[in-house]
Structures are given as structure tokens and as C-alpha cells.
Short mmCIF file of C-alpha atoms and ligand atoms in Angstrom, two decimals:
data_model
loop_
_atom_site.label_atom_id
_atom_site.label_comp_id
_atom_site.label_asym_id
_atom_site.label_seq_id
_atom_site.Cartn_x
_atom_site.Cartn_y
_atom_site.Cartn_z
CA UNK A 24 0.00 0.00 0.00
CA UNK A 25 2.88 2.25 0.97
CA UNK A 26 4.83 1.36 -2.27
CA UNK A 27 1.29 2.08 -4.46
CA UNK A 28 0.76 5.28 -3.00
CA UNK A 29 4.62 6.58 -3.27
CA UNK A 30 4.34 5.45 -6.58
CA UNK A 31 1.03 7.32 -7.37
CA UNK A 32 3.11 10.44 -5.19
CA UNK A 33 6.25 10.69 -8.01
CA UNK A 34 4.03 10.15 -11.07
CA UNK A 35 2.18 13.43 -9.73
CA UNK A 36 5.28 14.76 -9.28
CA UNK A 37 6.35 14.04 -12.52
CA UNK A 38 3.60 15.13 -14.22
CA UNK A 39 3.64 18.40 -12.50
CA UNK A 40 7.20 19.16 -13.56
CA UNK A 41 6.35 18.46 -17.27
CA UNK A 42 3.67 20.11 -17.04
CA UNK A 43 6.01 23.19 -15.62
CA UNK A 44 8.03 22.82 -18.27
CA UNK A 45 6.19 22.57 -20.89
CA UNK A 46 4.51 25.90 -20.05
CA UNK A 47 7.96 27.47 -19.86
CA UNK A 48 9.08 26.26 -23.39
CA UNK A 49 5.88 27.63 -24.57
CA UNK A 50 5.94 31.01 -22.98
CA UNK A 51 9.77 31.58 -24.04
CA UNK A 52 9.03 30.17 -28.03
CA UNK A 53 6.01 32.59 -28.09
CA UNK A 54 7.91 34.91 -27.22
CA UNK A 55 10.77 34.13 -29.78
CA UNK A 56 8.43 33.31 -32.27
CA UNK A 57 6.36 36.87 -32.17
CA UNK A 58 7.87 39.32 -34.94
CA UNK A 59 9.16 42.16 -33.19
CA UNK A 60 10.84 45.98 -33.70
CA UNK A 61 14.84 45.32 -32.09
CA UNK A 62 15.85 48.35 -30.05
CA UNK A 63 20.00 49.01 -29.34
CA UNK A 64 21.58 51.59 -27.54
CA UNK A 65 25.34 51.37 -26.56
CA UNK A 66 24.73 52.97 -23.03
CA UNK A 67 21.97 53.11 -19.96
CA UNK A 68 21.15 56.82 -20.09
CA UNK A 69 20.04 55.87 -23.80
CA UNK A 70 17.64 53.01 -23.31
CA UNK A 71 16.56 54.53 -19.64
CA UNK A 72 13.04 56.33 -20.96
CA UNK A 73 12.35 53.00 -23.49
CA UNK A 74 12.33 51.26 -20.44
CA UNK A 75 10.55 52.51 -18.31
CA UNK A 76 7.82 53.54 -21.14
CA UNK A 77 7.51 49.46 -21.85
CA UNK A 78 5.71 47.15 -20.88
CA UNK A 79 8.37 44.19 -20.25
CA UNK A 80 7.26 40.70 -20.35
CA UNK A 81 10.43 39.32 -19.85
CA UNK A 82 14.08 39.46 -19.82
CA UNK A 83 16.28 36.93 -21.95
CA UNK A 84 20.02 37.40 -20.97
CA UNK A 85 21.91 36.43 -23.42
CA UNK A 86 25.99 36.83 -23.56
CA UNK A 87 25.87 39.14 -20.79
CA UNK A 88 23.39 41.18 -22.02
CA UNK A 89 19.84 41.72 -21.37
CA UNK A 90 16.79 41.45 -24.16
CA UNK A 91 13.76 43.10 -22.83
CA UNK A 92 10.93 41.64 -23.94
CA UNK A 93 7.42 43.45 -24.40
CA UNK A 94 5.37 45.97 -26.49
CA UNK A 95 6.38 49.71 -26.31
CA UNK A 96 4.04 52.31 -27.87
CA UNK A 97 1.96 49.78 -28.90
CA UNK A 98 4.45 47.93 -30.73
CA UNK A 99 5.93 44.24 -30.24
CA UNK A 100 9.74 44.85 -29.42
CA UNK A 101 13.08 43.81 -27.62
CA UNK A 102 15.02 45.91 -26.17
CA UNK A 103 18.88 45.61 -25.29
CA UNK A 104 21.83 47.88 -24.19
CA UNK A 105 24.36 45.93 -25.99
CA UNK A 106 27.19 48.49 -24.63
CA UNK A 107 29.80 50.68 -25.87
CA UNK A 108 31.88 50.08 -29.02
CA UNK A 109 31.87 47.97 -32.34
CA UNK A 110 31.96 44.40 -30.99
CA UNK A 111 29.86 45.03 -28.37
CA UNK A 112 27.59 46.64 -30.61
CA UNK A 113 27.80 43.99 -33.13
CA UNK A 114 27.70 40.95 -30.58
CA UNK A 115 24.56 42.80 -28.84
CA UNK A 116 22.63 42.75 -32.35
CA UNK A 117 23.87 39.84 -33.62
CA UNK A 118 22.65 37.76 -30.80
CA UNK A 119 19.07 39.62 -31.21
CA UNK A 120 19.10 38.74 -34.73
CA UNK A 121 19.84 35.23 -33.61
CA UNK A 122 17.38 34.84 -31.20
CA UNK A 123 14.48 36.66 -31.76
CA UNK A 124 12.37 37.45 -34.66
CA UNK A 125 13.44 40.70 -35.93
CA UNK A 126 11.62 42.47 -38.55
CA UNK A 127 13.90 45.76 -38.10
CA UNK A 128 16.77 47.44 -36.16
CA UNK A 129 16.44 51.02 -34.35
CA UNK A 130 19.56 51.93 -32.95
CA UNK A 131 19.10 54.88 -30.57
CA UNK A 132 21.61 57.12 -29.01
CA UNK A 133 24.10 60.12 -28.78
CA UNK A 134 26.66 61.43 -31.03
CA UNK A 135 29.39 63.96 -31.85
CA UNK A 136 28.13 66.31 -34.45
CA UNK A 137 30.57 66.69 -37.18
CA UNK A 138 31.02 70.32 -39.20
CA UNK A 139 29.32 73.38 -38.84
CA UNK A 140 25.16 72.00 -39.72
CA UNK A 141 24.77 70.25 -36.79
CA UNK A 142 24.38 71.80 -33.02
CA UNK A 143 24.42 70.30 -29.77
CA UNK A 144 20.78 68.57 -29.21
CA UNK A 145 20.20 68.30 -32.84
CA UNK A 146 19.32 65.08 -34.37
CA UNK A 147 20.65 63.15 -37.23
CA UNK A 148 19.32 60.55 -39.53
CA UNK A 149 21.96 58.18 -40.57
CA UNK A 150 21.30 57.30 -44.56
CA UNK A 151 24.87 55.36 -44.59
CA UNK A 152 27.66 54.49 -41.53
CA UNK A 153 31.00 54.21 -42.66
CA UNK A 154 33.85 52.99 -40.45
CA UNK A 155 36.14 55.64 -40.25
CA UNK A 156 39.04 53.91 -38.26
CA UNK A 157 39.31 50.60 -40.86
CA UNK A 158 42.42 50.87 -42.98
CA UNK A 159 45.87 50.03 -42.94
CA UNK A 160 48.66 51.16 -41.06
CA UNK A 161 52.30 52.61 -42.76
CA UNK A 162 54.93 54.19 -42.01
CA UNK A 163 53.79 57.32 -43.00
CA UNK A 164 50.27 56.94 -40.67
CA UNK A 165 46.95 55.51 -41.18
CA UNK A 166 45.44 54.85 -44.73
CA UNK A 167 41.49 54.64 -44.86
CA UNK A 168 40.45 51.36 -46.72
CA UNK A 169 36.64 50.35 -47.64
CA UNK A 170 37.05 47.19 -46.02
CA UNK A 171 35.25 44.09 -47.96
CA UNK A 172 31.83 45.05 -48.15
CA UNK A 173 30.99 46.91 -50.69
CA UNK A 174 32.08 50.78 -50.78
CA UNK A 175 32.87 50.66 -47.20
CA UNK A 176 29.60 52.82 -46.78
CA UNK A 177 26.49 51.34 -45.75
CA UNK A 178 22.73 52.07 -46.41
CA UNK A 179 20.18 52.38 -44.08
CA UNK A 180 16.57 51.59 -44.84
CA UNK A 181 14.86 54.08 -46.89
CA UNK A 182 11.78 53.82 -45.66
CA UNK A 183 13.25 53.80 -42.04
CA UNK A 184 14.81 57.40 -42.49
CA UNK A 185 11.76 58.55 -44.01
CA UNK A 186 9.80 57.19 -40.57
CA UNK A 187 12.74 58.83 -38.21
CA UNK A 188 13.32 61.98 -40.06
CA UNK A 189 9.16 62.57 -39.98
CA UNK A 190 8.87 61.77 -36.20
CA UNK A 191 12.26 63.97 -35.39
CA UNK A 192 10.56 66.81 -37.14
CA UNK A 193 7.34 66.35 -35.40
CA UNK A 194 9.09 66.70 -31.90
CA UNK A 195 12.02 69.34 -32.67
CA UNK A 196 10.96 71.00 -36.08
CA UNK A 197 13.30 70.64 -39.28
CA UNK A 198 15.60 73.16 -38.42
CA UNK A 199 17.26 70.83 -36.21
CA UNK A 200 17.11 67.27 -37.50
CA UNK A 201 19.86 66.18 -40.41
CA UNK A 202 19.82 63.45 -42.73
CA UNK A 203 23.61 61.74 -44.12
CA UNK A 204 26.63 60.01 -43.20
CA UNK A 205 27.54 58.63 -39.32
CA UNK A 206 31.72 57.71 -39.11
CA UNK A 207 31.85 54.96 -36.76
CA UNK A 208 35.08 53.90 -34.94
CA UNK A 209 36.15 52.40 -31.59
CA UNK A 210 37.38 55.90 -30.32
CA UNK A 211 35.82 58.83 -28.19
CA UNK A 212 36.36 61.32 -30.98
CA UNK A 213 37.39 64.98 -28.85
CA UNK A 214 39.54 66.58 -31.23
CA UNK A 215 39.11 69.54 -33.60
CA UNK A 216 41.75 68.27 -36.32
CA UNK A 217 40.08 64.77 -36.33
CA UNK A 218 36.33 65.76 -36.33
CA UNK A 219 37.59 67.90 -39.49
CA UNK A 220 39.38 64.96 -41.23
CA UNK A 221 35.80 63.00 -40.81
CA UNK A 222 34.16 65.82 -42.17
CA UNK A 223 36.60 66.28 -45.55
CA UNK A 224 37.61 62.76 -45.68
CA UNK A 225 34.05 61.25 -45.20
CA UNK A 226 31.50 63.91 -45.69
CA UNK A 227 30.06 62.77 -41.85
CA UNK A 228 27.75 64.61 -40.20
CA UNK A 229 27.83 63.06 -36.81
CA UNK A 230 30.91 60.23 -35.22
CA UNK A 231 29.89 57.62 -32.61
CA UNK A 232 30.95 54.18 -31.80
CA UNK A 233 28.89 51.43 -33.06
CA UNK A 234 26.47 52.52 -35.83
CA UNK A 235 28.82 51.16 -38.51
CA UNK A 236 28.68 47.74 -36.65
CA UNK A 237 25.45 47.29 -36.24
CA UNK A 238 24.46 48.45 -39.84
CA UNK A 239 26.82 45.78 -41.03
CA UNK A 240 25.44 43.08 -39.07
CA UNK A 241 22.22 44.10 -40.48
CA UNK A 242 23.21 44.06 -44.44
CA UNK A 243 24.92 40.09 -43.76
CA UNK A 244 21.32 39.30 -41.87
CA UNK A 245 19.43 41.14 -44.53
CA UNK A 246 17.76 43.08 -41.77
CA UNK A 247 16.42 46.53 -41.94
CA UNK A 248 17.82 49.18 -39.72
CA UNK A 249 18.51 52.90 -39.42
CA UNK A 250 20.71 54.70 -36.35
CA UNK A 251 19.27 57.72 -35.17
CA UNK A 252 21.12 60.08 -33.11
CA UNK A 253 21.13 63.51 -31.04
CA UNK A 254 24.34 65.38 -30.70
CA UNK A 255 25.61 65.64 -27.37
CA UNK A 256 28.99 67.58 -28.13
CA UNK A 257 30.49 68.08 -31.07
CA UNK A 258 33.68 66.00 -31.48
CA UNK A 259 36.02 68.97 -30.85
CA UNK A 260 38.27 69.94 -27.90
CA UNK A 261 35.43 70.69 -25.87
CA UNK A 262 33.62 67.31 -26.52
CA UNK A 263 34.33 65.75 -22.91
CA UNK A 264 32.76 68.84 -21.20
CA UNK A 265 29.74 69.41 -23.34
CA UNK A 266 29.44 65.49 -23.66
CA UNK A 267 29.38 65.41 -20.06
CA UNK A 268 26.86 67.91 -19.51
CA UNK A 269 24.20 67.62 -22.42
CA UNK A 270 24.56 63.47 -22.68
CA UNK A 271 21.95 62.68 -20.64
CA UNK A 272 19.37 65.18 -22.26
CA UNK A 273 20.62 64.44 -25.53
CA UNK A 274 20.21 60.65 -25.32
CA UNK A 275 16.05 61.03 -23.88
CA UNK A 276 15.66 63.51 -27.00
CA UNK A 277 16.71 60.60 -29.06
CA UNK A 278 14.76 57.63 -27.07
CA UNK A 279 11.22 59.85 -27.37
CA UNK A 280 12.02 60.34 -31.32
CA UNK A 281 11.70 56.28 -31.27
CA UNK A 282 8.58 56.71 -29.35
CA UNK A 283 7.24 58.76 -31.60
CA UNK A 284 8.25 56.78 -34.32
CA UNK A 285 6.62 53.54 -32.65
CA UNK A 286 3.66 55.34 -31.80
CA UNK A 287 2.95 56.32 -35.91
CA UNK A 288 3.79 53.00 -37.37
CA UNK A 289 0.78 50.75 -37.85
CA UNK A 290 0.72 47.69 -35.15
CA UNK A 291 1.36 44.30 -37.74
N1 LIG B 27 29.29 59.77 -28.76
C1 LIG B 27 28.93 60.98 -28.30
N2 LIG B 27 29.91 61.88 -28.57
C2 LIG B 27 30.89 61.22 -29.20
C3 LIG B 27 32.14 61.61 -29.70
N3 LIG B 27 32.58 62.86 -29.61
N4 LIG B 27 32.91 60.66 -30.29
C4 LIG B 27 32.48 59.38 -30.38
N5 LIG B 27 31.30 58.96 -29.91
C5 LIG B 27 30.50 59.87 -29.33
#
């Protein structure tokens, strides 16, 4: 009798931890399954106001880094701070890519403004992001090379700028919002005879850290994608001062531009 009812006791048991399991799996594929907008940012100050606007339904950490699962403005999304820098940048979106069902990439955050258009608090529209520190080194310095995708300059999603540039307009006014090329490289850019080399050399308009990345993780995954950016300093000898004070307002400006882009696209 003892035996029987033990018996009946573990199959219960058993059952109840399938059962458990099985609800799990389901939840977390649901959630994998479910198309959805991917959100990057390299730092917290620039995925603070996404988060706290969402409504998370989970968190997948993944590599160190946390996916934020849930629907923002409306909108099915996951949202990740994949940190600062091209491989972090490019490990935090590849592993979205690779793990969720990702109809397109919004990378959000702050920038250097490059030449004399753009102003602290403006916002630019990245059409192409070119790595500006990929090249070859000689004796006589650094040579600037395309790389070995295509021109070394790549596209963002037409119809993506189009969406960012209308809902940066809506919230600042077109004086202030920019459309053209982001330089990308691995380096805090705070110097007045670089910022003008990326301006002549590359016809930039803003220089950050990951853009380039990310865009080119896009292209190989065939993944639409745009980088949007407000200018926190502008790249010169007084970047680490006005970075420091106008970063954190600079990277919410940006974050509500992706609201208000979520907000006007249709829900799928
Ligand atoms: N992000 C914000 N400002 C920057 C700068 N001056 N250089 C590189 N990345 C930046």
C-alpha cells in the first residue's frame, strides 16, 4: 500500500514538472516566435526612458546582455543595451538577430556632431555608416580602406529614415534634424583636427561608436535598420565637457524620437 501510494506520489510529481516545463518552453518560443521591432543603444542613459515607457514581459540574458521583452508604444519589441563600441555593438545585435524574430533594427543614441550644420541637441538621420578607423597602417600613418563590403559605406533603410526623419521633425521642427553620413570607430572622438578629417575625408555629419557595426550586421542578416542620433557635443576639444553635460538630455531627445516613431507605425 505504501509502495502504491509513493508510486502514485512521483508520477504526480512528474507530471507536475512536465507540465512546468512545458509551459515554460511555450511562454519563451512565443515569445521568440512573435515578430518584433529590435531596439539598441550602446549605453543606460540611452535606453533609460524606453524602459521605463515598456511594458516588459520578460528578460532573456543572453551573452551578458539583457533582451527586454514586451510591447512599447503599442508595438511588439526587444530591447537591449548591448554596450559601448563595435563588438559590443555587433555581438549585442547579432545575438538579437539570432534569437528573436526581428523584422527591423532602431539603434538609438548620442553622437558627436561633425562640421558646422549640426548643433548640440540636434538630431541626425543616418542614410549610410562608414567605419572611419578601418584601414591600414604605414609608415607614414593611417590609410582609410573600404574594407570588404561593398564601398565601405552602408545604407540604411529608406523607408526607415523617411519614418525617423518625420517623427524627429514632429518633436524638434526641421531646423534641427539632419539626414547623411555617421563615421563609426572604436574611439571617443574629442579633437578639432580629427572631427575635421571625418568631415573632408568622409562627408560625416555626426561620429559615434557602433552605428557602422550594427548596420553591417544588419546588411549580412538582410535586416532593416537605421541609427538615429542627437548630438551631445560636437567632437572637438570641448567634446568631454559638453558630452558630459548635455549626454543625458541628448540621449532622452533621441529615445522619445523612437517613441514617436513607434507610436505612428501601424501595429502588424
Ligand atoms: N558619442 C557621443 N559623442 C561622441 C564623440 N565625440 N565621439 C564618439 N562617440 C561619441
Amino acid at each position: 500500500m505504501r509502495i502504491r501510494s509513493r508510486f502514485v506520489a512521483g508520477m504526480l510529481l512528474t507530471l507536475i514538472v512536465c507540465f512546468m516545463s512545458f509551459t515554460l518552453c511555450w511562454a519563451e518560443g512565443e515569445n521568440k516566435d512573435t515578430p518584433r521591432i529590435g531596439i539598441i543603444s550602446a549605453m543606460d542613459n540611452e535606453i533609460s526612458l524606453l524602459l521605463d515607457s515598456a511594458e516588459e514581459e520578460e528578460v532573456v540574458t543572453i551573452g551578458g546582455v539583457d533582451y527586454h521583452v514586451g510591447t512599447l508604444c503599442g508595438q511588439d519589441v526587444v530591447i537591449c543595451k548591448s554596450g559601448i563600441g563595435k563588438v559590443l555593438g555587433a555581438a549585442g545585435v547579432t545575438a538579437m538577430l539570432n534569437n528573436f524574430d526581428i523584422t527591423e533594427v532602431l539603434f538609438t543614441g548620442i553622437a558627436g556632431g561633425v562640421g558646422d550644420k549640426t548643433h548640440v541637441l540636434d538630431m541626425v538621420i543616418a542614410t549610410d555608416l562608414v567605419q572611419h578607423d578601418f584601414g591600414e597602417i604605414h609608415a607614414d600613418g593611417f590609410k582609410w580602406t573600404k574594407g570588404y563590403v561593398g564601398d565601405g559605406y552602408y545604407p540604411c533603410s529608406e523607408e526607415l529614415v523617411d519614418q525617423a526623419y518625420s517623427a524627429a521633425v514632429s518633436i524638434i521642427g526641421e531646423d534641427h534634424v539632419f539626414k547623411g553620413t555617421i563615421a563609426t570607430g572604436d574611439q571617443f572622438v574629442a579633437s578639432e583636427e580629427y572631427v575635421n578629417w571625418l568631415q573632408d575625408k568622409f562627408d560625416a555629419i555626426a561620429c559615434e561608436m557602433e552605428g557602422a557595426a550594427i548596420a553591417l550586421v544588419c546588411m549580412q542578416y538582410d535586416t532593416p535598420f537605421v541609427v538615429i542620433r542627437a548630438m551631445s557635443d560636437k567632437a572637438d576639444g570641448l567634446a568631454n565637457k559638453t558630452y558630459n553635460d548635455m549626454g543625458d538630455r541628448a540621449a532622452e531627445l533621441s529615445s522619445s524620437i523612437i517613441m514617436k516613431m513607434l507610436g505612428d507605425t501601424p501595429s502588424a
